[in-house]
Every structure is written in C-alpha cells, then in structure tokens.
C-alpha cells in the first residue's frame, strides 16, 4: 500500500511542478524535519524545472548534519548562513540557483523563540525579496 501512496505523491508533485516550471519555491522546515526528508521531492521538483530554496533551523551540531544525509546523485546543496546581511544572502542564494544547486539557508535556533520563529520569518522575507512564486511552511 505504501508504494501506491508514494506513486500518488509523486504524481501530485509532478503535476504541481509542471504547472510552475521555472518558478522559485521557498520552503521553511520546522520541528525535527531535515533536508534529507525531502530529497525525493526536491529531485522531482528539480527535474520539472522548479527551483527550491530551503530554510532550516540550525541543529545543535551545526549545519553539516542537516544536509549530510541529503547529498547524492542529482542533488547538490549549498549551505548558507542565514545570519548574514540580506543583500549578501540574496546574492548567495541567486548564485547557488544559477549553478543548479539547492540553497539551504541555516538560521540560528534560539531556545525561547516565539512563533513564527526565525526560520519562518527569514523564509517569508527571502520569498518576498527573491520574487518566489510559493512559500511553504512545513511543520510537524
């Protein structure tokens, strides 16, 4: 049954990606989610010409563990520091996209941060500044 579920999910993503070919999508991941959890989704979207920017919270061990499990054939990730000035961050994100990579913007993970949280705020600001077609907030 899970293979039918996976096929349906892939077909939904393919349909969405075909509708938005060439568009930019900014995705903010919350909770315990990691880039590796979305590797198949990112590959499929990329195959249909949909560019993605991921915004994630920094893990206790730093940015490396967030993307280490996501590297593989057909996917290149560039880790960027979300604390840098907006102009520099925008330029770095655009440069990564031009190279065909998926920028992964890592933001600090303060303990007492209130909703909407730094990852969501940065994702919204990036989506606005970069002219993204969609902003997705993926939470658990």
C-alpha positions as protocol buffer text, in pm:
chain_id: "A"
residue {
  index: 1
  type: UNK
  ca { x: 0 y: 0 z: 0 }
}
residue {
  index: 2
  type: UNK
  ca { x: 284 y: 241 z: 70 }
}
residue {
  index: 3
  type: UNK
  ca { x: 407 y: 208 z: -289 }
}
residue {
  index: 4
  type: UNK
  ca { x: 66 y: 328 z: -414 }
}
residue {
  index: 5
  type: UNK
  ca { x: 82 y: 616 z: -168 }
}
residue {
  index: 6
  type: UNK
  ca { x: 433 y: 704 z: -289 }
}
residue {
  index: 7
  type: UNK
  ca { x: 321 y: 689 z: -653 }
}
residue {
  index: 8
  type: UNK
  ca { x: 24 y: 916 z: -584 }
}
residue {
  index: 9
  type: UNK
  ca { x: 251 y: 1159 z: -401 }
}
residue {
  index: 10
  type: UNK
  ca { x: 498 y: 1159 z: -691 }
}
residue {
  index: 11
  type: UNK
  ca { x: 219 y: 1222 z: -943 }
}
residue {
  index: 12
  type: UNK
  ca { x: 85 y: 1511 z: -736 }
}
residue {
  index: 13
  type: UNK
  ca { x: 432 y: 1664 z: -718 }
}
residue {
  index: 14
  type: UNK
  ca { x: 486 y: 1614 z: -1092 }
}
residue {
  index: 15
  type: UNK
  ca { x: 156 y: 1786 z: -1169 }
}
residue {
  index: 16
  type: UNK
  ca { x: 237 y: 2078 z: -936 }
}
residue {
  index: 17
  type: UNK
  ca { x: 590 y: 2113 z: -1069 }
}
residue {
  index: 18
  type: UNK
  ca { x: 476 y: 2109 z: -1432 }
}
residue {
  index: 19
  type: UNK
  ca { x: 230 y: 2391 z: -1359 }
}
residue {
  index: 20
  type: UNK
  ca { x: 502 y: 2604 z: -1201 }
}
residue {
  index: 21
  type: UNK
  ca { x: 802 y: 2518 z: -1422 }
}
residue {
  index: 22
  type: UNK
  ca { x: 1076 y: 2782 z: -1388 }
}
residue {
  index: 23
  type: UNK
  ca { x: 927 y: 2923 z: -1068 }
}
residue {
  index: 24
  type: UNK
  ca { x: 1102 y: 2965 z: -736 }
}
residue {
  index: 25
  type: UNK
  ca { x: 973 y: 2792 z: -423 }
}
residue {
  index: 26
  type: UNK
  ca { x: 1092 y: 2881 z: -72 }
}
residue {
  index: 27
  type: UNK
  ca { x: 1038 y: 2611 z: 190 }
}
residue {
  index: 28
  type: UNK
  ca { x: 1082 y: 2660 z: 566 }
}
residue {
  index: 29
  type: UNK
  ca { x: 1123 y: 2338 z: 762 }
}
residue {
  index: 30
  type: UNK
  ca { x: 1019 y: 2326 z: 1125 }
}
residue {
  index: 31
  type: UNK
  ca { x: 1027 y: 2074 z: 1404 }
}
residue {
  index: 32
  type: UNK
  ca { x: 1265 y: 1780 z: 1368 }
}
residue {
  index: 33
  type: UNK
  ca { x: 1248 y: 1782 z: 986 }
}
residue {
  index: 34
  type: UNK
  ca { x: 1568 y: 1778 z: 782 }
}
residue {
  index: 35
  type: UNK
  ca { x: 1655 y: 1838 z: 418 }
}
residue {
  index: 36
  type: UNK
  ca { x: 1709 y: 1462 z: 379 }
}
residue {
  index: 37
  type: UNK
  ca { x: 1337 y: 1409 z: 448 }
}
residue {
  index: 38
  type: UNK
  ca { x: 1258 y: 1597 z: 126 }
}
residue {
  index: 39
  type: UNK
  ca { x: 1530 y: 1464 z: -102 }
}
residue {
  index: 40
  type: UNK
  ca { x: 1296 y: 1280 z: -340 }
}
residue {
  index: 41
  type: UNK
  ca { x: 1059 y: 1577 z: -352 }
}
residue {
  index: 42
  type: UNK
  ca { x: 1347 y: 1815 z: -432 }
}
residue {
  index: 43
  type: UNK
  ca { x: 1481 y: 1588 z: -706 }
}
residue {
  index: 44
  type: UNK
  ca { x: 1140 y: 1557 z: -867 }
}
residue {
  index: 45
  type: UNK
  ca { x: 1072 y: 1930 z: -849 }
}
residue {
  index: 46
  type: UNK
  ca { x: 1417 y: 2000 z: -993 }
}
residue {
  index: 47
  type: UNK
  ca { x: 1355 y: 1755 z: -1278 }
}
residue {
  index: 48
  type: UNK
  ca { x: 1048 y: 1959 z: -1371 }
}
residue {
  index: 49
  type: UNK
  ca { x: 1237 y: 2287 z: -1359 }
}
residue {
  index: 50
  type: UNK
  ca { x: 1108 y: 2415 z: -1026 }
}
residue {
  index: 51
  type: UNK
  ca { x: 1383 y: 2577 z: -822 }
}
residue {
  index: 52
  type: UNK
  ca { x: 1376 y: 2549 z: -444 }
}
residue {
  index: 53
  type: UNK
  ca { x: 1536 y: 2729 z: -152 }
}
residue {
  index: 54
  type: UNK
  ca { x: 1527 y: 2552 z: 184 }
}
residue {
  index: 55
  type: UNK
  ca { x: 1531 y: 2743 z: 513 }
}
residue {
  index: 56
  type: UNK
  ca { x: 1612 y: 2530 z: 816 }
}
residue {
  index: 57
  type: UNK
  ca { x: 1688 y: 2582 z: 1182 }
}
residue {
  index: 58
  type: UNK
  ca { x: 2042 y: 2512 z: 1296 }
}
residue {
  index: 59
  type: UNK
  ca { x: 2079 y: 2182 z: 1474 }
}
residue {
  index: 60
  type: UNK
  ca { x: 2283 y: 2156 z: 1792 }
}
residue {
  index: 61
  type: UNK
  ca { x: 2569 y: 2006 z: 1592 }
}
residue {
  index: 62
  type: UNK
  ca { x: 2573 y: 2285 z: 1332 }
}
residue {
  index: 63
  type: UNK
  ca { x: 2461 y: 2297 z: 969 }
}
residue {
  index: 64
  type: UNK
  ca { x: 2657 y: 1995 z: 844 }
}
residue {
  index: 65
  type: UNK
  ca { x: 2430 y: 1722 z: 983 }
}
residue {
  index: 66
  type: UNK
  ca { x: 2125 y: 1891 z: 829 }
}
residue {
  index: 67
  type: UNK
  ca { x: 2242 y: 1838 z: 472 }
}
residue {
  index: 68
  type: UNK
  ca { x: 2485 y: 1547 z: 507 }
}
residue {
  index: 69
  type: UNK
  ca { x: 2212 y: 1287 z: 458 }
}
residue {
  index: 70
  type: UNK
  ca { x: 2069 y: 1475 z: 161 }
}
residue {
  index: 71
  type: UNK
  ca { x: 2372 y: 1477 z: -67 }
}
residue {
  index: 72
  type: UNK
  ca { x: 2352 y: 1231 z: -351 }
}
residue {
  index: 73
  type: UNK
  ca { x: 2321 y: 1185 z: -726 }
}
residue {
  index: 74
  type: UNK
  ca { x: 2108 y: 1454 z: -883 }
}
residue {
  index: 75
  type: UNK
  ca { x: 2118 y: 1684 z: -585 }
}
residue {
  index: 76
  type: UNK
  ca { x: 2371 y: 1943 z: -486 }
}
residue {
  index: 77
  type: UNK
  ca { x: 2315 y: 2152 z: -177 }
}
residue {
  index: 78
  type: UNK
  ca { x: 2490 y: 2473 z: -81 }
}
residue {
  index: 79
  type: UNK
  ca { x: 2472 y: 2562 z: 287 }
}
residue {
  index: 80
  type: UNK
  ca { x: 2437 y: 2935 z: 353 }
}
residue {
  index: 81
  type: UNK
  ca { x: 2446 y: 3133 z: 678 }
}
residue {
  index: 82
  type: UNK
  ca { x: 2107 y: 3293 z: 734 }
}
residue {
  index: 83
  type: UNK
  ca { x: 2257 y: 3546 z: 976 }
}
residue {
  index: 84
  type: UNK
  ca { x: 2444 y: 3735 z: 703 }
}
residue {
  index: 85
  type: UNK
  ca { x: 2311 y: 4070 z: 574 }
}
residue {
  index: 86
  type: UNK
  ca { x: 2006 y: 4039 z: 345 }
}
residue {
  index: 87
  type: UNK
  ca { x: 2185 y: 4169 z: 34 }
}
residue {
  index: 88
  type: UNK
  ca { x: 2469 y: 3919 z: 75 }
}
residue {
  index: 89
  type: UNK
  ca { x: 2228 y: 3633 z: 145 }
}
residue {
  index: 90
  type: UNK
  ca { x: 2013 y: 3716 z: -158 }
}
residue {
  index: 91
  type: UNK
  ca { x: 2323 y: 3725 z: -381 }
}
residue {
  index: 92
  type: UNK
  ca { x: 2447 y: 3391 z: -244 }
}
residue {
  index: 93
  type: UNK
  ca { x: 2106 y: 3227 z: -293 }
}
residue {
  index: 94
  type: UNK
  ca { x: 2083 y: 3355 z: -651 }
}
residue {
  index: 95
  type: UNK
  ca { x: 2437 y: 3235 z: -727 }
}
residue {
  index: 96
  type: UNK
  ca { x: 2357 y: 2886 z: -595 }
}
residue {
  index: 97
  type: UNK
  ca { x: 2036 y: 2872 z: -801 }
}
residue {
  index: 98
  type: UNK
  ca { x: 2223 y: 2974 z: -1117 }
}
residue {
  index: 99
  type: UNK
  ca { x: 2464 y: 2684 z: -1054 }
}
residue {
  index: 100
  type: UNK
  ca { x: 2167 y: 2447 z: -1032 }
}
residue {
  index: 101
  type: UNK
  ca { x: 2214 y: 2383 z: -660 }
}
residue {
  index: 102
  type: UNK
  ca { x: 1956 y: 2391 z: -384 }
}
residue {
  index: 103
  type: UNK
  ca { x: 2047 y: 2664 z: -135 }
}
residue {
  index: 104
  type: UNK
  ca { x: 1996 y: 2555 z: 226 }
}
residue {
  index: 105
  type: UNK
  ca { x: 1979 y: 2865 z: 445 }
}
residue {
  index: 106
  type: UNK
  ca { x: 2054 y: 2782 z: 807 }
}
residue {
  index: 107
  type: UNK
  ca { x: 1920 y: 3016 z: 1075 }
}
residue {
  index: 108
  type: UNK
  ca { x: 2003 y: 3025 z: 1447 }
}
residue {
  index: 109
  type: UNK
  ca { x: 1787 y: 2811 z: 1671 }
}
residue {
  index: 110
  type: UNK
  ca { x: 1718 y: 3020 z: 1984 }
}
residue {
  index: 111
  type: UNK
  ca { x: 1568 y: 2826 z: 2272 }
}
residue {
  index: 112
  type: UNK
  ca { x: 1295 y: 3071 z: 2375 }
}
residue {
  index: 113
  type: UNK
  ca { x: 1196 y: 3193 z: 2029 }
}
residue {
  index: 114
  type: UNK
  ca { x: 826 y: 3272 z: 1982 }
}
residue {
  index: 115
  type: UNK
  ca { x: 616 y: 3174 z: 1681 }
}
residue {
  index: 116
  type: UNK
  ca { x: 655 y: 3248 z: 1390 }
}
residue {
  index: 117
  type: UNK
  ca { x: 1021 y: 3177 z: 1462 }
}
residue {
  index: 118
  type: UNK
  ca { x: 1337 y: 3276 z: 1282 }
}
residue {
  index: 119
  type: UNK
  ca { x: 1319 y: 3018 z: 1000 }
}
residue {
  index: 120
  type: UNK
  ca { x: 966 y: 3117 z: 906 }
}
residue {
  index: 121
  type: UNK
  ca { x: 1039 y: 3488 z: 921 }
}
residue {
  index: 122
  type: UNK
  ca { x: 1354 y: 3452 z: 711 }
}
residue {
  index: 123
  type: UNK
  ca { x: 1176 y: 3228 z: 458 }
}
residue {
  index: 124
  type: UNK
  ca { x: 897 y: 3485 z: 418 }
}
residue {
  index: 125
  type: UNK
  ca { x: 1148 y: 3767 z: 373 }
}
residue {
  index: 126
  type: UNK
  ca { x: 1351 y: 3565 z: 120 }
}
residue {
  index: 127
  type: UNK
  ca { x: 1039 y: 3469 z: -74 }
}
residue {
  index: 128
  type: UNK
  ca { x: 941 y: 3835 z: -96 }
}
residue {
  index: 129
  type: UNK
  ca { x: 1286 y: 3966 z: -189 }
}
residue {
  index: 130
  type: UNK
  ca { x: 1353 y: 3691 z: -446 }
}
residue {
  index: 131
  type: UNK
  ca { x: 1006 y: 3707 z: -602 }
}
residue {
  index: 132
  type: UNK
  ca { x: 922 y: 3345 z: -518 }
}
residue {
  index: 133
  type: UNK
  ca { x: 601 y: 3206 z: -657 }
}
residue {
  index: 134
  type: UNK
  ca { x: 530 y: 2999 z: -344 }
}
residue {
  index: 135
  type: UNK
  ca { x: 624 y: 2998 z: 23 }
}
residue {
  index: 136
  type: UNK
  ca { x: 574 y: 2671 z: 208 }
}
residue {
  index: 137
  type: UNK
  ca { x: 594 y: 2633 z: 585 }
}
residue {
  index: 138
  type: UNK
  ca { x: 639 y: 2263 z: 657 }
}
residue {
  index: 139
  type: UNK
  ca { x: 591 y: 2176 z: 1024 }
}
residue {
  index: 140
  type: UNK
  ca { x: 545 y: 1857 z: 1218 }
}
